[in-house]
Structures are given as structure tokens and as C-alpha cells.
XYZ file of C-alpha atoms in Angstrom:
661
model
C 25.646 31.901 54.571
C 28.227 29.456 55.901
C 26.954 29.939 59.474
C 23.378 29.359 58.327
C 24.314 26.086 56.627
C 26.253 24.981 59.713
C 23.254 25.604 61.965
C 20.911 23.752 59.632
C 23.239 20.757 59.577
C 23.546 20.836 63.379
C 19.782 20.854 63.868
C 19.226 18.091 61.307
C 21.993 15.943 62.775
C 20.421 16.123 66.251
C 17.013 15.156 64.893
C 18.493 12.344 62.800
C 20.490 10.948 65.702
C 17.388 10.784 67.869
C 15.140 9.351 65.186
C 17.581 6.651 64.125
C 17.775 5.354 67.692
C 14.035 5.602 68.206
C 11.848 2.613 68.744
C 9.036 3.383 71.146
C 6.274 5.738 70.053
C 6.938 8.311 72.764
C 8.854 11.551 72.496
C 9.851 14.957 73.831
C 7.934 17.829 75.281
C 7.802 21.605 75.123
C 8.009 24.572 77.478
C 6.353 26.987 75.055
C 3.016 28.087 73.746
C 1.866 28.239 70.126
C -0.386 30.724 68.305
C -2.054 29.386 65.211
C -4.802 30.602 62.891
C -6.115 31.287 59.406
C -6.529 34.585 57.606
C -9.755 34.963 55.573
C -11.789 37.771 54.066
C -15.390 38.571 55.035
C -16.689 35.903 52.631
C -14.558 33.171 54.205
C -12.049 32.959 51.364
C -8.501 32.322 52.496
C -5.861 35.047 52.169
C -2.277 33.934 51.497
C 0.885 35.965 52.180
C -0.577 37.981 55.047
C 2.166 39.403 57.272
C 1.537 38.458 60.924
C 3.511 40.556 63.415
C 3.477 39.003 66.904
C 4.556 41.378 69.681
C 5.300 40.174 73.221
C 3.691 42.949 75.273
C 5.614 42.163 78.479
C 9.066 41.679 76.948
C 8.864 43.879 73.863
C 10.080 41.092 71.562
C 8.686 41.196 67.998
C 8.385 38.167 65.699
C 7.125 38.165 62.109
C 5.368 35.365 60.205
C 3.466 34.980 56.957
C 0.405 32.927 56.024
C 0.963 30.209 53.434
C -1.084 29.300 50.379
C -3.823 27.896 52.608
C -3.975 31.123 54.626
C -2.457 29.340 57.638
C 0.170 30.715 60.014
C 1.761 29.085 63.077
C 4.210 30.789 65.403
C 5.643 27.509 66.626
C 7.108 27.521 70.160
C 7.040 31.001 71.747
C 7.078 31.951 75.461
C 3.826 31.974 77.424
C 2.932 35.634 77.754
C 0.578 38.385 76.569
C 0.717 39.147 72.852
C -0.547 41.621 70.273
C -1.038 40.250 66.736
C -1.072 42.596 63.747
C -2.296 41.262 60.361
C -1.364 43.350 57.282
C -1.669 42.866 53.518
C -1.899 45.299 50.662
C -5.542 45.863 49.712
C -6.915 44.999 53.186
C -7.456 46.951 56.359
C -4.896 46.296 59.117
C -6.325 43.995 61.833
C -4.961 44.125 65.398
C -5.809 41.384 67.931
C -4.811 41.703 71.546
C -3.900 41.475 74.236
C -4.036 37.701 73.765
C -3.069 35.479 76.716
C -0.936 32.515 75.661
C -0.440 29.590 78.031
C 1.341 26.307 77.410
C -0.299 24.690 74.401
C -1.906 25.848 71.151
C -4.234 28.849 70.953
C -6.251 29.706 67.850
C -6.327 33.339 66.740
C -8.017 33.694 63.356
C -8.126 36.898 61.338
C -11.126 38.092 59.325
C -9.836 40.969 57.202
C -11.890 43.566 55.353
C -11.042 44.998 51.971
C -9.642 48.516 52.317
C -6.414 50.420 52.829
C -3.583 49.307 55.063
C -3.678 52.673 56.855
C -7.134 51.830 58.209
C -6.782 49.853 61.439
C -9.364 47.643 63.115
C -8.578 46.633 66.717
C -10.159 43.615 68.437
C -9.456 43.502 72.188
C -11.196 40.235 73.101
C -8.919 37.497 74.451
C -8.771 33.996 73.010
C -11.927 31.908 73.607
C -12.062 29.474 76.533
C -13.057 26.615 74.253
C -10.089 24.849 72.691
C -10.851 24.153 69.041
C -7.414 22.857 68.053
C -7.682 19.446 69.740
C -9.955 17.262 71.824
C -7.502 17.036 74.696
C -8.370 17.780 78.317
C -5.545 20.065 79.457
C -6.526 22.449 82.245
C -3.913 24.925 83.445
C -3.000 25.986 86.971
C -1.925 29.626 86.603
C 0.133 31.599 89.104
C -2.357 34.479 89.389
C -5.136 32.067 90.332
C -3.052 29.970 92.752
C -1.817 33.096 94.543
C -5.405 33.907 95.516
C -6.228 30.443 96.885
C -5.514 29.307 100.463
C -2.610 26.941 100.970
C -2.826 23.909 103.232
C 0.523 22.177 103.621
C 0.693 18.406 103.905
C 1.997 16.553 106.928
C 3.402 18.418 109.939
C 3.737 21.750 108.244
C 4.237 22.565 104.611
C 4.806 25.600 102.463
C 3.073 26.780 99.350
C 2.881 24.045 96.732
C 0.959 23.926 93.448
C 0.223 20.231 94.076
C -2.279 21.322 96.720
C -4.582 22.455 93.901
C -4.592 19.312 91.757
C -7.867 18.196 93.271
C -9.452 21.369 91.888
C -8.895 20.055 88.350
C -12.052 18.812 86.562
C -12.495 15.093 87.262
C -9.591 14.886 89.741
C -9.798 12.847 92.940
C -7.314 11.573 95.512
C -6.711 7.829 95.389
C -5.934 5.252 98.094
C -2.287 4.504 98.692
C -1.010 1.956 101.187
C -4.626 1.484 102.302
C -4.860 5.124 103.357
C -6.757 7.947 101.708
C -3.972 9.828 99.981
C -4.742 13.276 98.636
C -2.440 15.146 96.248
C 0.025 17.667 97.589
C 2.986 15.819 99.082
C 5.598 18.552 99.134
C 8.875 18.975 97.317
C 9.503 15.356 96.566
C 6.595 14.536 94.323
C 4.325 11.886 95.799
C 1.061 12.905 94.238
C -1.528 10.181 93.805
C -4.264 11.774 91.751
C -6.638 10.224 89.287
C -8.231 12.436 86.646
C -11.302 11.148 84.819
C -10.625 7.623 86.013
C -6.968 7.447 84.927
C -4.588 5.257 86.844
C -2.590 7.444 89.286
C 0.632 7.310 87.279
C 2.174 10.513 86.030
C 5.084 12.149 84.256
C 6.625 15.363 85.566
C 8.355 17.945 83.385
C 10.083 21.215 84.222
C 10.289 23.706 81.389
C 9.707 20.867 78.953
C 12.450 18.531 80.240
C 11.771 15.207 81.955
C 12.528 15.299 85.681
C 11.346 11.842 86.816
C 14.303 9.924 88.208
C 15.020 6.450 86.851
C 15.045 4.266 89.962
C 13.071 5.936 92.752
C 10.606 7.620 90.354
C 10.980 10.753 92.484
C 10.479 14.110 90.836
C 10.779 17.573 92.352
C 8.101 20.216 92.031
C 9.061 23.766 91.125
C 9.307 26.442 93.807
C 5.833 27.886 94.151
C 6.918 31.504 93.670
C 8.782 30.628 90.462
C 5.879 28.693 88.914
C 4.173 30.595 86.107
C 1.772 27.782 85.267
C 1.307 24.022 85.305
C -0.324 22.402 82.300
C -2.111 19.212 83.365
C -2.528 16.931 80.344
C -4.921 14.118 81.165
C -6.783 13.052 78.010
C -5.990 12.811 74.278
C -2.916 15.019 74.494
C -0.372 15.564 71.721
C 1.880 12.725 70.548
C 4.948 14.697 71.600
C 4.069 14.052 75.265
C 4.417 10.331 74.692
C 2.681 7.625 76.689
C 1.296 8.041 80.169
C -1.817 8.802 82.168
C -1.199 12.347 83.411
C 1.514 14.810 82.355
C 2.352 17.737 84.639
C 4.371 20.302 82.678
C 5.744 22.922 85.087
C 6.646 26.233 83.461
C 8.786 28.730 85.359
C 8.551 32.509 85.372
C 10.799 34.738 83.281
C 11.844 38.366 83.471
C 10.101 41.151 81.558
C 10.956 44.590 80.153
C 10.328 46.067 83.618
C 11.831 45.108 86.960
C 9.552 43.163 89.285
C 10.146 41.591 92.664
C 8.409 39.668 95.410
C 8.941 38.798 99.062
C 6.941 36.055 100.759
C 6.560 34.011 103.898
C 4.381 31.011 104.707
C 4.140 30.372 108.421
C 2.491 27.580 110.355
C 2.350 27.492 114.142
C 0.228 25.338 116.418
C -0.804 28.551 118.269
C -2.844 29.385 115.159
C -4.396 25.921 114.788
C -7.634 24.538 116.137
C -7.909 21.165 117.810
C -9.017 18.212 115.740
C -12.747 17.745 115.395
C -14.157 15.058 117.628
C -15.223 14.622 121.233
C -12.334 14.391 123.656
C -9.579 15.065 121.067
C -8.451 18.443 122.310
C -4.696 18.072 121.742
C -2.947 20.245 119.158
C 0.369 18.843 117.840
C 3.412 21.054 118.237
C 4.202 22.820 114.947
C 6.849 25.341 113.919
C 7.209 25.908 110.185
C 8.531 28.848 108.136
C 8.965 29.030 104.376
C 10.209 32.393 103.137
C 12.121 33.946 100.276
C 12.290 36.602 97.620
C 12.409 36.927 93.847
C 13.479 39.568 91.342
C 13.329 39.721 87.554
C 13.779 42.172 84.725
C 15.806 43.094 81.652
C 19.554 42.534 81.426
C 21.428 45.833 81.046
C 23.371 46.746 79.056
C 21.913 44.642 76.276
C 25.237 44.612 74.430
C 25.400 42.049 71.663
C 22.046 40.511 72.619
C 18.868 41.610 70.915
C 16.781 41.178 74.099
C 17.764 39.539 77.403
C 15.823 38.942 80.624
C 16.599 37.324 83.970
C 14.634 35.946 86.918
C 16.081 34.816 90.274
C 14.503 33.377 93.431
C 15.856 32.443 96.871
C 13.703 30.131 98.978
C 14.377 28.816 102.490
C 12.427 26.521 104.791
C 12.842 26.160 108.548
C 10.967 23.139 109.856
C 11.661 22.362 113.499
C 9.699 19.316 114.495
C 8.989 18.054 117.962
C 9.740 14.782 119.616
C 6.921 12.381 120.339
C 6.267 10.847 123.732
C 7.032 7.152 123.429
C 6.426 4.298 125.844
C 9.170 1.673 125.843
C 10.263 -1.425 127.701
C 13.672 -1.078 129.321
C 15.540 -3.615 131.408
C 15.620 -2.514 135.031
C 18.864 -1.572 136.732
C 18.762 -4.931 138.540
C 18.265 -6.852 135.277
C 21.220 -5.041 133.713
C 23.337 -6.675 136.411
C 21.800 -10.120 135.893
C 19.279 -10.004 138.784
C 15.949 -11.588 137.785
C 14.567 -12.090 141.278
C 11.268 -10.594 142.394
C 8.159 -9.918 140.387
C 7.141 -7.956 137.277
C 3.804 -6.770 135.933
C 2.600 -8.752 132.949
C 0.455 -7.516 130.039
C -2.697 -8.214 132.068
C -1.509 -6.017 134.911
C -0.894 -8.884 137.328
C 2.260 -9.124 139.426
C 4.048 -12.371 138.601
C 7.546 -13.719 139.255
C 10.205 -13.632 136.561
C 10.542 -16.765 134.448
C 12.904 -19.318 135.889
C 16.325 -19.096 134.285
C 18.209 -22.240 133.307
C 21.950 -22.502 132.879
C 22.759 -23.525 129.260
C 26.245 -24.672 130.326
C 24.685 -27.561 132.311
C 22.777 -28.981 129.350
C 22.452 -32.723 128.866
C 20.688 -34.457 125.988
C 18.587 -37.622 126.448
C 18.021 -39.578 123.235
C 15.647 -42.279 124.558
C 12.219 -42.030 126.077
C 8.892 -40.434 125.247
C 9.225 -37.123 123.460
C 13.001 -37.415 123.149
C 15.627 -36.439 122.220
C 15.254 -34.127 125.240
C 17.286 -31.240 126.644
C 17.755 -30.977 130.409
C 19.315 -27.957 132.120
C 19.894 -26.977 135.748
C 18.376 -23.776 137.141
C 20.597 -20.954 138.343
C 18.638 -21.100 141.627
C 19.656 -24.723 142.194
C 23.284 -23.922 141.395
C 23.753 -20.510 142.982
C 20.815 -20.111 145.342
C 18.812 -17.463 143.409
C 17.382 -16.570 139.984
C 20.488 -14.513 139.188
C 23.280 -14.826 136.665
C 26.711 -14.758 138.329
C 28.724 -11.718 137.251
C 31.562 -13.985 136.133
C 29.256 -15.518 133.498
C 28.148 -12.208 131.949
C 29.631 -11.840 128.495
C 32.290 -9.039 128.192
C 30.634 -7.777 124.995
C 27.278 -7.539 126.798
C 28.906 -5.531 129.595
C 30.510 -3.179 127.076
C 27.254 -2.716 125.173
C 25.342 -1.936 128.377
C 27.989 0.583 129.442
C 27.808 2.312 126.060
C 24.011 2.391 125.974
C 23.827 3.800 129.505
C 26.154 6.614 128.427
C 24.012 7.692 125.483
C 21.975 10.838 125.614
C 18.379 10.288 126.707
C 18.881 6.969 128.507
C 17.700 7.066 132.158
C 20.280 6.738 134.914
C 18.203 4.103 136.725
C 15.047 2.134 135.967
C 13.530 0.690 139.125
C 10.383 -0.883 137.693
C 10.091 -4.183 135.883
C 7.800 -5.207 133.102
C 6.475 -4.092 129.747
C 6.118 -0.385 128.903
C 7.867 0.641 132.105
C 9.327 3.907 130.843
C 8.116 6.981 128.948
C 10.450 9.307 127.118
C 10.086 12.402 124.945
C 12.054 11.711 121.801
C 14.385 14.441 120.528
C 13.057 16.808 117.866
C 14.140 16.552 114.254
C 15.165 19.406 111.997
C 14.362 19.676 108.289
C 15.771 22.895 106.798
C 15.946 23.352 103.032
C 17.473 26.031 100.832
C 16.613 26.504 97.168
C 17.889 28.752 94.414
C 16.268 29.303 91.030
C 17.572 31.230 88.056
C 16.305 31.759 84.527
C 17.883 33.583 81.577
C 16.018 34.336 78.350
C 17.799 35.981 75.449
C 17.155 36.527 71.757
C 20.441 35.727 70.032
C 18.745 37.123 66.934
C 15.232 38.211 66.070
C 14.476 34.610 65.037
C 16.429 32.714 67.698
C 15.530 32.478 71.401
C 17.783 30.838 74.003
C 16.466 29.913 77.473
C 18.450 28.576 80.438
C 16.904 27.524 83.754
C 18.517 26.136 86.897
C 17.053 24.983 90.228
C 19.366 23.984 93.084
C 18.287 22.757 96.503
C 19.866 21.238 99.575
C 18.116 19.723 102.592
C 20.562 18.727 105.370
C 18.069 17.178 107.802
C 18.655 15.692 111.230
C 16.629 12.720 112.420
C 17.485 11.884 116.048
C 15.868 8.966 117.853
C 15.144 7.785 121.381
C 18.593 6.452 122.226
C 20.485 9.341 120.728
C 22.879 8.989 119.049
C 22.583 5.246 118.474
C 19.466 5.261 116.313
C 19.773 8.804 114.919
C 20.650 9.658 111.355
C 21.956 12.614 109.337
C 20.099 12.956 106.052
C 21.408 15.187 103.281
C 19.392 15.398 100.067
C 20.516 17.718 97.282
C 18.742 18.230 93.973
C 19.425 19.874 90.636
C 17.055 20.580 87.740
C 18.535 22.301 84.706
C 17.440 22.882 81.127
C 18.712 24.771 78.096
C 16.506 25.226 75.045
C 16.968 26.938 71.697
C 14.013 27.882 69.489
C 15.096 28.810 65.989
C 12.623 30.129 63.448
C 14.323 29.001 60.239
C 11.545 30.573 58.175
C 7.920 31.578 58.673
C 7.013 27.928 57.934
C 9.866 25.973 59.639
C 10.725 26.124 63.365
C 13.253 24.004 65.270
C 13.135 23.532 69.064
C 16.212 21.867 70.612
C 16.561 21.159 74.322
C 18.913 19.518 76.819
C 17.559 18.740 80.279
C 19.353 17.388 83.344
C 17.990 16.263 86.701
C 19.729 14.646 89.632
C 19.011 13.793 93.237
C 21.792 12.886 95.658
C 20.800 11.194 98.927
C 23.302 10.585 101.715
C 21.982 8.932 104.884
C 24.613 8.445 107.598
C 23.951 7.042 111.100
C 25.104 9.101 114.061
C 26.698 6.000 115.542
C 29.509 5.810 112.987
C 32.681 5.100 114.957
C 35.737 3.194 113.767
C 36.589 1.946 117.273
C 33.491 -0.200 117.900
C 35.253 -3.584 117.506
C 37.594 -2.627 120.359
C 35.172 -0.472 122.333
C 32.519 -3.208 122.449
C 34.925 -6.137 122.606
C 33.428 -7.456 119.366
C 36.250 -7.988 116.833
C 33.839 -9.700 114.408
C 31.960 -6.468 113.572
C 31.959 -5.934 109.823
C 31.527 -2.133 109.624
C 32.312 0.947 111.751
C 28.763 1.463 113.033
C 27.039 0.311 116.199
C 25.593 -3.221 115.857
C 21.872 -3.937 115.976
C 20.980 -5.667 119.228
C 17.495 -7.161 119.055
C 16.268 -8.624 122.352
C 12.731 -9.965 122.518
C 10.519 -7.747 124.716
C 13.344 -5.355 125.647
C 14.804 -2.042 124.474
C 11.750 -1.446 122.259
C 12.770 -4.393 120.161
C 16.198 -3.142 119.123
C 19.127 -0.962 120.109
C 21.295 -0.213 117.125
C 22.080 2.105 114.272
C 20.002 3.841 111.650
C 20.664 2.772 108.099
C 23.575 3.943 106.016
C 22.522 4.529 102.413
C 23.654 6.371 99.309
C 21.323 7.069 96.392
C 22.609 9.088 93.423
C 20.255 9.300 90.468
C 20.565 11.272 87.246
C 18.634 11.661 84.017
C 19.873 13.413 80.860
C 17.232 14.463 78.354
C 18.466 15.718 74.939
C 15.612 16.318 72.485
C 14.621 18.102 69.316
C 11.321 18.925 67.578
C 10.783 20.389 64.128
C 7.533 22.149 63.158
C 6.754 22.537 59.441
C 3.728 24.312 57.931
C 2.666 23.203 54.470
C -0.749 24.137 53.126
C -3.310 23.035 55.691
C -0.826 20.721 57.387
C 1.099 21.561 60.562
C 3.659 18.773 60.870
C 5.571 18.068 64.099
C 8.311 15.452 64.277
C 11.264 14.755 66.528
C 12.197 12.850 69.641
C 14.390 12.524 72.689
C 17.077 10.186 73.964
C 16.699 9.671 77.711
C 19.934 8.655 79.419
C 19.442 7.323 82.955
C 22.123 6.744 85.541
C 21.925 5.459 89.120
C 24.892 4.944 91.464
C 23.370 3.672 94.658
C 23.509 1.273 97.543
C 20.734 -0.765 99.039
C 18.978 0.786 102.029
C 21.020 -0.157 105.074
C 23.984 -1.347 103.046
C 26.402 -1.201 106.007
C 25.281 -3.732 108.579
C 28.033 -4.549 111.101
C 25.907 -7.303 112.607
C 22.336 -8.085 113.589
C 22.313 -10.034 116.854
C 19.021 -11.593 117.912
C 18.297 -12.941 121.410
C 15.145 -14.974 122.002
C 15.374 -16.566 125.489
C 15.870 -20.093 124.135
C 19.204 -20.632 125.879
C 17.920 -19.872 129.383
C 14.743 -21.914 128.973
C 14.341 -25.416 130.352
C 14.076 -27.238 127.053
C 15.745 -24.910 124.539
C 12.457 -23.463 123.380
C 11.410 -20.152 124.899
C 8.154 -20.105 126.841
C 8.440 -16.738 128.548
C 5.611 -17.449 130.964
C 7.530 -20.233 132.690
C 11.205 -20.261 131.757
C 13.811 -18.417 129.780
C 14.375 -14.691 129.249
C 15.781 -12.958 126.147
C 17.756 -10.410 128.153
C 19.331 -13.215 130.168
C 20.437 -14.814 126.866
C 21.989 -11.460 125.885
C 23.912 -11.235 129.178
C 25.282 -14.726 128.616
C 26.260 -13.883 125.029
C 24.125 -16.688 123.615
C 22.796 -15.363 120.314
C 19.960 -17.176 118.560
C 20.659 -15.588 115.182
C 23.307 -13.403 113.575
C 23.903 -11.820 110.197
C 25.967 -9.036 108.661
C 26.443 -7.521 105.241
C 28.207 -4.761 103.375
C 26.628 -4.009 100.003
C 28.810 -1.892 97.720
C 27.474 0.775 95.392
C 25.988 -0.612 92.220
C 25.656 1.200 88.924
C 22.543 1.230 86.748
C 22.792 2.523 83.171
C 20.073 2.495 80.576
C 19.006 4.514 77.579
C 15.552 5.151 76.157
C 15.344 6.440 72.569
C 11.918 7.829 71.669
C 10.378 9.490 68.621
C 7.090 10.863 67.330
C 5.450 12.250 64.201
C 2.192 14.207 64.269
C 0.248 15.962 61.522
C -2.394 18.543 62.472
C -4.644 19.021 59.438
C -6.994 21.981 59.126
C -10.096 20.537 57.456
C -11.646 24.011 57.289
C -10.186 27.473 57.868
């Protein structure tokens, strides 16, 4: 008795704590189904105190309920599965309904009982009707059996099986424009779905086994592994108050073990050898593609059962190998002669004509005239008038520029010599990226007692990607993204008319983006003691080096959301009352994108122009400015990690009233 009182106080204290903090009219969610109905005789009169035995056919778990004075019973939250319902009462024939398929949500199973003896049994084998009579909500369900039979088309350059690919099959669902492009649902593991259902705005909330998984700052949310997904309930219109505010709610429910052992092995493969060329005249190229997503799953009862009434497990291993291919890119590189300061001869301009290089002026000879038309005026002497040619003397080339050129020439992928001048003078096949990902999923379901079910789920994933670039390793980046989705829920049937569902959810996503060019010796190596961070500086030279030679960004994003919640269901007469709430706790420890910037150095050609204003057609060259060390703009920054903390208390109350049996 003492333990019972302690558990009641614990449940009530959790509910009270959430409700006291509540302000907004939004609240927690569920990962369970609900069977509800009314027992009547053949005349339509209600029958109270009917014993309703609900048997989980797949797991062998038995639960018992009783109709109240209004003839109403409600199982409250129970796992989605196949059930047999047995209705018994002295003076009436036993009625058996089943198998009944229960998905996420409320299903109505009424009982019309005939007068007779309990030993006489009437069996009804029809499943629940397709028409939902419990509410006016639009909540279609994507079920695993159906999705397994449909073809998968991954998004982007490859893609494994993903339930998001089927969102457009929902009634009233369409893809919506995003960033001025037609964006269809199905964006892979990091949810980026933009779907509108029945005209809703394309904003959505993602749940996994009833717990919120949307991250606080990025709004990212992971989708469940396809093989582990039992169903996805898509709530789009007039859904229950417990789902709170929002346009579309995707509640992802994972698979559980059963009384028998089951397993699966799978592979999703994409290869350009199996693909057709794009439709259209003259577009016969087929992009290189190598993609493998494979894994295996096993589930069943936990043996020996020991102190547990019933226990089941489910485990899945999932791995993706995604080897991309480099793209052919056309770039503008300074010629070998230009690297040494030689700007004599001609180059091909954007019109294809051969023209001489702009005349270079020596900024060290500058004089300023303050009087006269159009003055103050800048006057500079040409290098040709001083040294006999349009060349920069080696003694004037900045030591930092020499060091940078030496380092760039030594990087992988840079050509040994470039003999041609002008724009787009070099083509290069960029190095291929790699995007592997490993995921683990585990679920444990156990009945601590015949009236108490405990469920634990855990999804772990890690994606250590490599993103090399043209001037490897200067612009390449290592990208490691790890994710965790966990939930623990306890459903306690206090009595046949009171059920408590408590849950704690946790989601995090840790992003670490590190440039390949990290090197503590750059200030000495490049003769640039002013560098602020140990990464290669960003050298931006107008019209050269594809705009910039430098480092990829360094960034850290760590986001977490904690989701404690509780819901109580009470049945009284014709009323089914739900009340409860959640207390979202959000945490973000992150940097800005590109928080480590040792220095951005911009060169425009102003210093080697005649008047201090670059007119590339006649005078001045940005690469000549770089060789002289004359920077037109410079900035640097180092943004430390910042911490975001906020809490969101939410509550709801809902009364479902049965106007008629």
C-alpha cells in the first residue's frame, strides 16, 4: 500500500509541476494507440460493468478494463499492435472482437451484446472501420507494411530509404517552393521537408515515440531509420489538444519486439550504371553515383523473463557509404610569369580578344596635387618608365606574398605551371567527398506489472564526413555530425478508469566543422605575425584564384532539448478527460559559422592603378597589389562559444464527450 501511495504522489507531483509552470496552450504528445467504445445490448441500452479483456496478439500481453456507468471503456495509451477484445458479463453472451489493428490514435470498438449465457461465444473478425468517428481530425498514417512495397527514390546525389519520400502521397499534400526552387519532401536524415497539406503553411513539428525532437536553434530534426519505423502519424487538421499548436505534426513510432523472434537484412544501392540519362535533347551525361545503405535488425522476447512480467527488445544497425565524385571546375589562376611579377605580353579578355595587360603603376612614387580641375589628384609613375618593363622588381615583392605563393604551389591539386593568361585559363577535377554514416537503434519494452508498461528507445548516429575542395587542403573541411534521440515512457493503469502516461525525451545534435588548413605555425610559415588564429588566411584577389584562396569555416554547433511530460486520462460517465503538459528545456552551446577567422585580406588593383581607382581595362591589377602587399581591406575575428538557455512550459486540458453511445 505504501508503494502505491508513493507512486500516486510521484505521478501527481510531476503533473502539478508541469501545470503550475504552464502558460501557453500547447502540450505533450503520445507514442501509443487507444481503444475506446461503448457496450450496449441489442436494443441500444448501455451495459455498465462489462469486463473488457484486451489481448495483444503479437506480444501476448493481457490487459483488463471495465465499462463505467455510461457503458464506456477506454484503454488509454497502449502499444500499436493487433488486439483481440473479449467482452463478458453475467447474463450476456461473450463477445470476441478481433484481430483489431491499432495504430497511433484512437480507434472505436463498440460491443453489441446479446442476452444469454457467458459460455456462449460470438466472434466478430472484422477489423476497425476506415472511417474515424472519434474526431474530425485529418490524420493519415504511413505504415511500414505499405512503405516497404513502394519504390524509394532518394533525394540529391544518392539517398537511402526514407519515409519522407512518401509524404506527397498523403491526401492534400504538395511540395512547396523553397529558396525559389521547387522543393519536394524527402530530404534525408536531417529533416528538411517542405510540405503543405490542405493549404497549411509548410511548418511542422517532429516527434519520435511521442517526444519532441526539433532542435531549438537550427530547427533540425532527425527522421527515424526506415527499417525501424513502424508508422508515422501525420496530423494536419483539427488534431487533439495534446499535440499543441502547429501546422503539421509528424509522430514517428518505432518498431518493438514480439513474442517470436524476427529479423531483417536490407540494402539500398544506387549506382550511375543503373541510371538513365536526363530527359532532354543533347543532355546525355549521367552524373557519377556510388551509394550504399545497408543494415540488419532483430527483435523478440527477452529470456529469461525473470522478475519481469513480459519483456521485448528490438535492435537495428544501419550504415551508409556515400562516395561522391569531384566536379570539373573552370578557374582563373595567375600564370607562372605573373606569380613572379611579370605582367608583360597579352591575355585573352572575356570577349576572346588578345589584349595587353593593364599598365601597372608604382604606388611608392605617388604624389598628390590639390589644385586644378578634378583635384585633389593622385599621380604615379609606371613600372615601365622606372624599370623598363611592365614588371614588378623581385625586391619589391612582399615576403608574405612570396610565402603564400610557395605554400599554395605546394598544395595538392595545384598545377606545377600555368602558361596561359586570362580568365578561366585552367580546368581541374575537384577531389571527391565522402559521407559515411553509422546508426544504431535499440528499443526495450517491459511490463513491470500487468498494469504498468515501461518503454525505452535510443537512436545513435555518427557521420564523419570529408569535404575536400579544389586547393586541397586549404579549402577542405572535416565535418563530424553526431546525433542522439532517446525516450523513456511509463504507462501506468491506476484503475480501469484512470491512466497515467509519463515520459522523458532527449535529443541532441553535435556539429564539429574543422578546416583542413589548421596549423599553429602559420604566423611564422607565412611571415604574417598578425594572424589571429591557427588557420590559413583568406586571400581574396579580384579576378584571380577563383575569387579566394583560404580556409573553410571552423564552427561548433551543440544543441539539446529535454522533454519531460505527463498526461492523465480519466473516464467518468460519458466523459474521457485528458490533462497534462510538458516542460521543454532547450540548450545551445554554439559558435557562429566561421567563428575563427585569422584574417580576410582583399586586393582590388587600386594601388597599381594610375589614379588609385581600379580600372582593369587600362591600369592596375589586383594580383600586382597582392605581390606588393598593398591590401585594400582587412578584417579578422574570433567568436567564442555562446550559450543559449530557454524553457517552455506547456499544458492542455481536453474533454471528449460521448453524446450518444
